[in-house]
Amino acid sequence: MVLFGGTGDLARRKLIPALFDAHQGGELHPRGRIFAIGTQPLETAGYLALLERETRPTMRLYSGAPVSDDAWASFAERIVYCQVDARKPEQFDGLAAALGEDRAPVTVCYLATAPGFFIDICKQLARVGLNTPNVRLVLEKPLGTDLASNERINSAVAEFFAEDQIYRIDHYLGKESVQNLMAIRFGNALFEPLWRREWIKDVQITIAEQLGVEKRGDFYDGVGALRDMVQNHLLQLLCIVAMEPPSSLSQDAIRDEKLKILKALKPIPLQEVPEKTVRGQYQEGAIAGQPVQGYLHEQGIPPDSRTETFVAIKAEIANWRWAGVPFYLRTGKRMPQRLAEIVVRFHDVPHALFPKPLIQFPENRLVIRLQPEESIRLQFLTKTPGAALGLQPSTLDLDFTDHGGVRHAGAYERLLMDAVNGKLGLFVRRDEQAEAWRWVEPIIEAWNEARIPPKGYTAGSWGPAASSALLSRDNAAWHEEIACLAVSGGRSPIALFAALRVLPLRWADVSITLVDERAVPPEHADSNARLIREHLLQDAAAAARFFPLVLSPHVHGESVDVDACVATANEPFQQPDVVILGMGDDGHTASLFPDAPELGEGIDRTRAPAYLPVRPGAAPHRRISLNLSALCAARRLFLSISGQVKRGVFDKAARGGAQRALPVNAGSVADTLAYPRLVADVGGTNVRFALEMAPMRLAHIGVLAGDDYPSLEAAMRAYLASLPPEIATAGVRHAAIGIANPVLGDQIRMTNRDWAFSIEAMRQSLGFDTFVVLNDFAALAHALPYLPADELEQVGGGASLADAPRALLGAGTGLGVASLLPTPEGRYIAVAGEGGHVAFPPMNDEEAVIWRFARERFGHVSAERLISGMGLELIYEALGACFDLWQQGPTLRRAADITAIALGEMEDDAGDHARCRYAVDTFCAFLGTIAANLAVTLGARGGVYIGGGIVPRLGPAFANSPFRRRFEDKGRFSAYVASMPVYVIHSPYPGLIGLCAAMDHAVAQGH
C-alpha cells in the first residue's frame, strides 16, 4: 500500500486507522508493507512518532480497549516513510527502489493529495514502472472542480492506467447501512412494490457536519459544499436509493444502473435555480454550547468570500418510477450534529378511519442512518393503549452497532480491502463521475451568472431559513425539523391561544413548552400547564407535543421540588425557536420580577440560556423561569400586551431606566424587540447588506451589484425582499448605511455612482424609524472600540490608551482617513475628513524621483496618488521608468498582480519579483510617513488603525516592511510616536460593525 499524502489529514484520521483494523483482522498480507509518502523531511521513525502522537490515541482494538504497545509495534513494522515531492521526478526513482524488485503481488497507490498533483504523480509512477496490471490506483475526491477539469484529469490518468486499474473512491458507498439498503431493497419482496412514486412522497438525503473548515480554509474556499459533497457523496446516495434492480451484483451491473439514474436527473433551468437551490455560509454561533467563529473569520478565507458551506437542492428524476417525487439533498458545515441519513417518506393512507386527522401524525418513514451510528428505522402508526381507538407513532429499529459477535468493517477498511482484492463495484466509474458533473455544473454557472450570494446561517443551526422554505413550498419539512414554541401563562394570552390553536400548521412538528411556571401541581388552578392544555392544546394544535416544567415525579402532595424541576428542564435544555411573552403592570416578563432576589441572575446576558428558580417578593408561589439569555436567543420574540396601562409601562421601559425596576426594559427584552436592524456598506461596485440580529451580531449578509439597480432605494428594497418571511413579517425599523462620500445635510449625490437621494425621503419611503447615513470611514472609525483583539494585528508600539484619540487610515481604491475622538462623557465622536488629499512629502532622493514622476503626470501629488491601489501601480511604473535597476518586467501591472508576485503567490513570468517587492515596500514606507503625520497631529495615543483592501492583504510582509521604521522616523518626536501602537484590521466587516455602533447612539437619541 503506497499512501501519497501520508502526512495529511485524511491519512492520519482515516486511512492509517483503517489499515490498522485490517491488520488486526488478519486481512493484510503477512509481508504487506505500507509506504507513507509525504513532502516533509522525515525518517520512518519520525513519521511513526507523528502517528503515535496524533493517530494512535484515536484508535481502538476490536475489544474497544486502547491500542496496546504490542499491537501497535506489530502494525508499525509494516510502515515505511518516503519523502517524495510530486514535482521532483528523481524522488520517484528512490520510491521504486524502496519498493524493491520483490514487491507484493498487488500494489495499491492511494492518491490522498490535492487533485492538482494527480497527473504528475501518475506520470512518474508510470515512468518508474509502477503502472503494471498488478498496480491499482485509488483517486480521492474531489476529482477536478468542473466537468472540464474532471475530464482533463481522467484523460491524463488514462494515458498511464487502464480503467479497470482506477478506483475512484466515495467512502459513503462503503458504509454498512448503504450496503444494507441494497440488501433490503433487492433481497426482500416487502419494499420493492412500494419503492415508487405511487407510495413514496419524497426522499431526503442529509450529510451534516459539526466541524467548520478547520485549517483547510485555503483549499475549501476554492471548492465549496456543492463540489465537495453534492457532486459525489449525495448524488451517489441518491443513485443507491433510486436505481433499478441490477441484473446481478457484478461491478458493472450496479454501476450501469447508477449511471441511468444520473442521466435521468432533470437539469435545473437557469431561471429555476434560485427557487430549487439554497446556498448558505455559516456565521458566528455555538456548537454544543461552545462559541465558534463564522466562515469569513476562518484562517485562509477572504473577507468577501462567496463560497458556500451549505447547500440544499430539490432534485427530480425523469423516469416512470420516480416522476413527480422530489429528492431533497442537503449538506452543510457547522450544523447542530454530525449526521448522515436517508429518509424515505411514504404517502398517507388514502382514507382516514381514525378520529384524529392523519395530518396530525408523522407519516410512515424509513430512516437509514449512516453516521454517527449506523441503523435503519421504520416509523409507522399503531393503536394507542386502552379502550379508545386512536393512533400513536411507533418504531421498528435495526441497529448495526450490535453485530452478534461478527466484526463490522468500517467504510475505508472495506474499500481499501476491495481495492487490494480488485473489486470495483463500490467505486465510481468515469462515466458516472462525468454525468454527476454534467448535472452539477449548470447550478454553479447559474449561481455565478445570477450573482446569487450565499445566505447566512448561524453556526449550530440546520442552515438558512430558505432551506426550510424549499420544502415548505411543497408542504413538506426536513425530517428533524421540530419547531419549539415557548409561551407564557396567566389569563392574558387566552384569546391569543384561541386564535393560534386553529391555524392550519403542521402541529405534529411543533413542541410547546413554558416560558415560566408556578410551583404548583399540574391540576392546580394556578398551573400554567393546565392553562395550556385547556386553551392551546385543542383543535388542530392538539397534535403538538407538550413539555411541561412541573413533572409528576417532582410533585409531593401539594408541594413541588422546584430545584428538581429546574434540573430536569435544563438537562438537556432545548432553546425555543419562538417565544411569546406577556408583561405585568410592574414591568416583569416571564417570572423575572423586580422584587425577586434572583433577578440579577435572570437578566445577566452572559449566563448560558437556561431555566432558574425564582422567589417573587409579592406574587404567590415560587416560580420556574427562563432567563433573559434564553428569551433573547429565540429566533423570534413576541411580546403580547393589551390595554393602555401596559402599553405605557412598555413605552417607559423602551426609553430606558433601571433594569431591576423594569425587567422588560431596554437592554433586555424591549431592546431585543428593536432588532433586526439593517446595515449596509455602499461601495462603487457592490452594496454589502447585513442584519444586526442582536448587539454587534450580524446575519443574512448579502452582496448586490450596484449596476443591477437604478437607485440605492431599489437595491435596499431588493435585499429586504430577499429576507426570510419571518423577518419580513416583523419588519426592520432601524437602518444605517455607509457611503464613500461626504455626508453634508439631507441631500446626497454619490461620487462613485449615479445615485442621488434625500435621507429623510428615503427613511419615510422605506418605513424606518431611524435612518443613519455616514461617510464610510466615519463608520469604520465607530467600529474601532468594538473590534476583538484577535482581529487586530499589532505592528510595534506599546499599549493603547482607552481615553485617547485614535487615528484611522485605509488604502484601497483611494486613501481614506478618519479619527475617533473621546468626549468628557466617556463617548467617542467619529470625524471623517479628506486627509487622503494632503500633499505627499518625499523623504529622500529616491522618493523625490518617484514624486517628480507623479507630478509630471498629475501636477499636484496628494498622498492618495501614491498610497492607494492606483498609487501602487504608479510606484511600480515609476521604478521601471526612472531606475536602471528595475528595467526588467512589463511597463504596467495591476495592483493585485504586483502584490501577488511580491508575496510569491503568483507565477513570475517576467522575472520581476524583486521590483514588485520593492514597489510594495516603497508603498509601505509612504504609508508610514502619512500615518505618523496623522498620529502626531491627533496625539493618537489610542493607536493608529489601518484598514482598506491593500495592507491587510499583505499579511506578515507588512510587519517586515519599512512601514514601522518610517513611522518612527520623526526626529525629535521619534520617542513620542514609538510608543503609539499600530493595528492592522483583519475584521471581515468592520464598516458594518461601525454602523451598528453608530445606530446604537442614534436610536438612543431618538433620531
GROMACS .gro file of N, CA and C in nm, residues 212-279:
model
  204
  212GLY      N    1  -1.615   2.299   1.119
  212GLY     CA    2  -1.605   2.402   1.017
  212GLY      C    3  -1.498   2.361   0.917
  213VAL      N    4  -1.433   2.459   0.857
  213VAL     CA    5  -1.328   2.424   0.759
  213VAL      C    6  -1.196   2.393   0.828
  214GLU      N    7  -1.191   2.414   0.961
  214GLU     CA    8  -1.071   2.387   1.039
  214GLU      C    9  -0.951   2.458   0.976
  215LYS      N   10  -0.844   2.386   0.945
  215LYS     CA   11  -0.725   2.450   0.889
  215LYS      C   12  -0.715   2.431   0.737
  216ARG      N   13  -0.830   2.395   0.675
  216ARG     CA   14  -0.830   2.369   0.531
  216ARG      C   15  -0.895   2.484   0.455
  217GLY      N   16  -0.893   2.605   0.513
  217GLY     CA   17  -0.962   2.717   0.452
  217GLY      C   18  -0.916   2.748   0.311
  218ASP      N   19  -0.784   2.749   0.289
  218ASP     CA   20  -0.731   2.781   0.156
  218ASP      C   21  -0.784   2.683   0.052
  219PHE      N   22  -0.787   2.553   0.089
  219PHE     CA   23  -0.838   2.453  -0.004
  219PHE      C   24  -0.990   2.466  -0.021
  220TYR      N   25  -1.061   2.474   0.092
  220TYR     CA   26  -1.207   2.467   0.086
  220TYR      C   27  -1.266   2.587   0.012
  221ASP      N   28  -1.207   2.704   0.027
  221ASP     CA   29  -1.267   2.823  -0.034
  221ASP      C   30  -1.268   2.815  -0.186
  222GLY      N   31  -1.181   2.734  -0.243
  222GLY     CA   32  -1.183   2.717  -0.388
  222GLY      C   33  -1.272   2.603  -0.433
  223VAL      N   34  -1.338   2.537  -0.339
  223VAL     CA   35  -1.420   2.421  -0.372
  223VAL      C   36  -1.567   2.446  -0.337
  224GLY      N   37  -1.597   2.457  -0.208
  224GLY     CA   38  -1.734   2.479  -0.164
  224GLY      C   39  -1.812   2.349  -0.151
  225ALA      N   40  -1.927   2.360  -0.084
  225ALA     CA   41  -2.005   2.241  -0.049
  225ALA      C   42  -2.062   2.169  -0.172
  226LEU      N   43  -2.099   2.242  -0.275
  226LEU     CA   44  -2.159   2.177  -0.392
  226LEU      C   45  -2.059   2.083  -0.458
  227ARG      N   46  -1.938   2.132  -0.481
  227ARG     CA   47  -1.835   2.047  -0.542
  227ARG      C   48  -1.785   1.940  -0.446
  228ASP      N   49  -1.773   1.977  -0.318
  228ASP     CA   50  -1.710   1.889  -0.221
  228ASP      C   51  -1.800   1.773  -0.179
  229MET      N   52  -1.932   1.796  -0.175
  229MET     CA   53  -2.022   1.696  -0.118
  229MET      C   54  -2.135   1.653  -0.210
  230VAL      N   55  -2.194   1.747  -0.282
  230VAL     CA   56  -2.312   1.712  -0.362
  230VAL      C   57  -2.272   1.630  -0.484
  231GLN      N   58  -2.168   1.676  -0.555
  231GLN     CA   59  -2.129   1.611  -0.681
  231GLN      C   60  -2.092   1.465  -0.661
  232ASN      N   61  -2.049   1.428  -0.543
  232ASN     CA   62  -2.006   1.290  -0.521
  232ASN      C   63  -2.096   1.220  -0.420
  233HIS      N   64  -2.079   1.249  -0.291
  233HIS     CA   65  -2.148   1.173  -0.186
  233HIS      C   66  -2.300   1.172  -0.203
  234LEU      N   67  -2.359   1.291  -0.213
  234LEU     CA   68  -2.505   1.298  -0.214
  234LEU      C   69  -2.564   1.236  -0.339
  235LEU      N   70  -2.503   1.260  -0.454
  235LEU     CA   71  -2.557   1.202  -0.577
  235LEU      C   72  -2.537   1.050  -0.579
  236GLN      N   73  -2.429   1.001  -0.522
  236GLN     CA   74  -2.410   0.856  -0.516
  236GLN      C   75  -2.516   0.792  -0.427
  237LEU      N   76  -2.548   0.856  -0.313
  237LEU     CA   77  -2.652   0.802  -0.226
  237LEU      C   78  -2.788   0.808  -0.295
  238LEU      N   79  -2.813   0.916  -0.368
  238LEU     CA   80  -2.938   0.925  -0.445
  238LEU      C   81  -2.948   0.808  -0.543
  239CYS      N   82  -2.838   0.776  -0.608
  239CYS     CA   83  -2.839   0.665  -0.705
  239CYS      C   84  -2.872   0.532  -0.637
  240ILE      N   85  -2.815   0.507  -0.519
  240ILE     CA   86  -2.841   0.382  -0.449
  240ILE      C   87  -2.989   0.371  -0.413
  241VAL      N   88  -3.049   0.483  -0.371
  241VAL     CA   89  -3.191   0.482  -0.336
  241VAL      C   90  -3.278   0.461  -0.460
  242ALA      N   91  -3.243   0.526  -0.571
  242ALA     CA   92  -3.336   0.535  -0.684
  242ALA      C   93  -3.310   0.433  -0.794
  243MET      N   94  -3.196   0.365  -0.795
  243MET     CA   95  -3.162   0.277  -0.908
  243MET      C   96  -3.259   0.161  -0.922
  244GLU      N   97  -3.271   0.112  -1.044
  244GLU     CA   98  -3.348  -0.009  -1.071
  244GLU      C   99  -3.271  -0.131  -1.022
  245PRO      N  100  -3.340  -0.242  -0.993
  245PRO     CA  101  -3.268  -0.363  -0.954
  245PRO      C  102  -3.169  -0.405  -1.063
  246PRO      N  103  -3.041  -0.424  -1.028
  246PRO     CA  104  -2.944  -0.466  -1.130
  246PRO      C  105  -2.966  -0.612  -1.168
  247SER      N  106  -2.918  -0.649  -1.284
  247SER     CA  107  -2.935  -0.788  -1.329
  247SER      C  108  -2.851  -0.885  -1.247
  248SER      N  109  -2.744  -0.834  -1.184
  248SER     CA  110  -2.659  -0.916  -1.098
  248SER      C  111  -2.586  -0.823  -1.004
  249LEU      N  112  -2.505  -0.879  -0.915
  249LEU     CA  113  -2.424  -0.798  -0.825
  249LEU      C  114  -2.285  -0.773  -0.880
  250SER      N  115  -2.266  -0.795  -1.008
  250SER     CA  116  -2.136  -0.767  -1.069
  250SER      C  117  -2.111  -0.617  -1.067
  251GLN      N  118  -1.983  -0.579  -1.068
  251GLN     CA  119  -1.947  -0.439  -1.052
  251GLN      C  120  -2.008  -0.351  -1.159
  252ASP      N  121  -2.012  -0.395  -1.282
  252ASP     CA  122  -2.065  -0.309  -1.387
  252ASP      C  123  -2.216  -0.309  -1.390
  253ALA      N  124  -2.281  -0.417  -1.347
  253ALA     CA  125  -2.428  -0.419  -1.344
  253ALA      C  126  -2.480  -0.311  -1.249
  254ILE      N  127  -2.419  -0.301  -1.131
  254ILE     CA  128  -2.461  -0.199  -1.034
  254ILE      C  129  -2.429  -0.060  -1.086
  255ARG      N  130  -2.311  -0.040  -1.140
  255ARG     CA  131  -2.271   0.092  -1.186
  255ARG      C  132  -2.349   0.135  -1.310
  256ASP      N  133  -2.391   0.041  -1.391
  256ASP     CA  134  -2.475   0.074  -1.507
  256ASP      C  135  -2.608   0.133  -1.461
  257GLU      N  136  -2.668   0.075  -1.354
  257GLU     CA  137  -2.796   0.125  -1.306
  257GLU      C  138  -2.781   0.262  -1.241
  258LYS      N  139  -2.672   0.283  -1.171
  258LYS     CA  140  -2.649   0.416  -1.114
  258LYS      C  141  -2.634   0.520  -1.224
  259LEU      N  142  -2.564   0.483  -1.331
  259LEU     CA  143  -2.545   0.576  -1.442
  259LEU      C  144  -2.678   0.616  -1.503
  260LYS      N  145  -2.772   0.521  -1.514
  260LYS     CA  146  -2.903   0.552  -1.570
  260LYS      C  147  -2.975   0.659  -1.487
  261ILE      N  148  -2.961   0.650  -1.354
  261ILE     CA  149  -3.026   0.750  -1.268
  261ILE      C  150  -2.962   0.887  -1.288
  262LEU      N  151  -2.830   0.891  -1.294
  262LEU     CA  152  -2.762   1.019  -1.314
  262LEU      C  153  -2.803   1.083  -1.446
  263LYS      N  154  -2.821   1.001  -1.549
  263LYS     CA  155  -2.865   1.054  -1.679
  263LYS      C  156  -3.010   1.099  -1.676
  264ALA      N  157  -3.088   1.040  -1.581
  264ALA     CA  158  -3.231   1.075  -1.574
  264ALA      C  159  -3.258   1.196  -1.485
  265LEU      N  160  -3.156   1.246  -1.414
  265LEU     CA  161  -3.177   1.365  -1.331
  265LEU      C  162  -3.217   1.483  -1.419
  266LYS      N  163  -3.325   1.550  -1.382
  266LYS     CA  164  -3.372   1.663  -1.461
  266LYS      C  165  -3.280   1.783  -1.439
  267PRO      N  166  -3.223   1.838  -1.546
  267PRO     CA  167  -3.143   1.960  -1.529
  267PRO      C  168  -3.230   2.071  -1.470
  268ILE      N  169  -3.170   2.154  -1.387
  268ILE     CA  170  -3.243   2.267  -1.329
  268ILE      C  171  -3.220   2.388  -1.417
  269PRO      N  172  -3.324   2.440  -1.483
  269PRO     CA  173  -3.305   2.557  -1.570
  269PRO      C  174  -3.253   2.677  -1.492
  270LEU      N  175  -3.182   2.764  -1.562
  270LEU     CA  176  -3.122   2.882  -1.500
  270LEU      C  177  -3.223   2.959  -1.417
  271GLN      N  178  -3.344   2.983  -1.472
  271GLN     CA  179  -3.442   3.066  -1.402
  271GLN      C  180  -3.500   2.997  -1.279
  272GLU      N  181  -3.484   2.864  -1.268
  272GLU     CA  182  -3.538   2.792  -1.152
  272GLU      C  183  -3.434   2.766  -1.044
  273VAL      N  184  -3.307   2.799  -1.070
  273VAL     CA  185  -3.203   2.772  -0.972
  273VAL      C  186  -3.229   2.845  -0.839
  274PRO      N  187  -3.268   2.975  -0.839
  274PRO     CA  188  -3.295   3.039  -0.709
  274PRO      C  189  -3.408   2.973  -0.632
  275GLU      N  190  -3.503   2.913  -0.701
  275GLU     CA  191  -3.618   2.850  -0.635
  275GLU      C  192  -3.586   2.709  -0.587
  276LYS      N  193  -3.500   2.637  -0.658
  276LYS     CA  194  -3.476   2.496  -0.627
  276LYS      C  195  -3.343   2.468  -0.560
  277THR      N  196  -3.264   2.570  -0.534
  277THR     CA  197  -3.137   2.551  -0.463
  277THR      C  198  -3.124   2.657  -0.355
  278VAL      N  199  -3.049   2.625  -0.253
  278VAL     CA  200  -3.017   2.719  -0.145
  278VAL      C  201  -2.868   2.712  -0.119
  279ARG      N  202  -2.803   2.828  -0.121
  279ARG     CA  203  -2.661   2.837  -0.083
  279ARG      C  204  -2.653   2.904   0.054
   0.00000   0.00000   0.00000
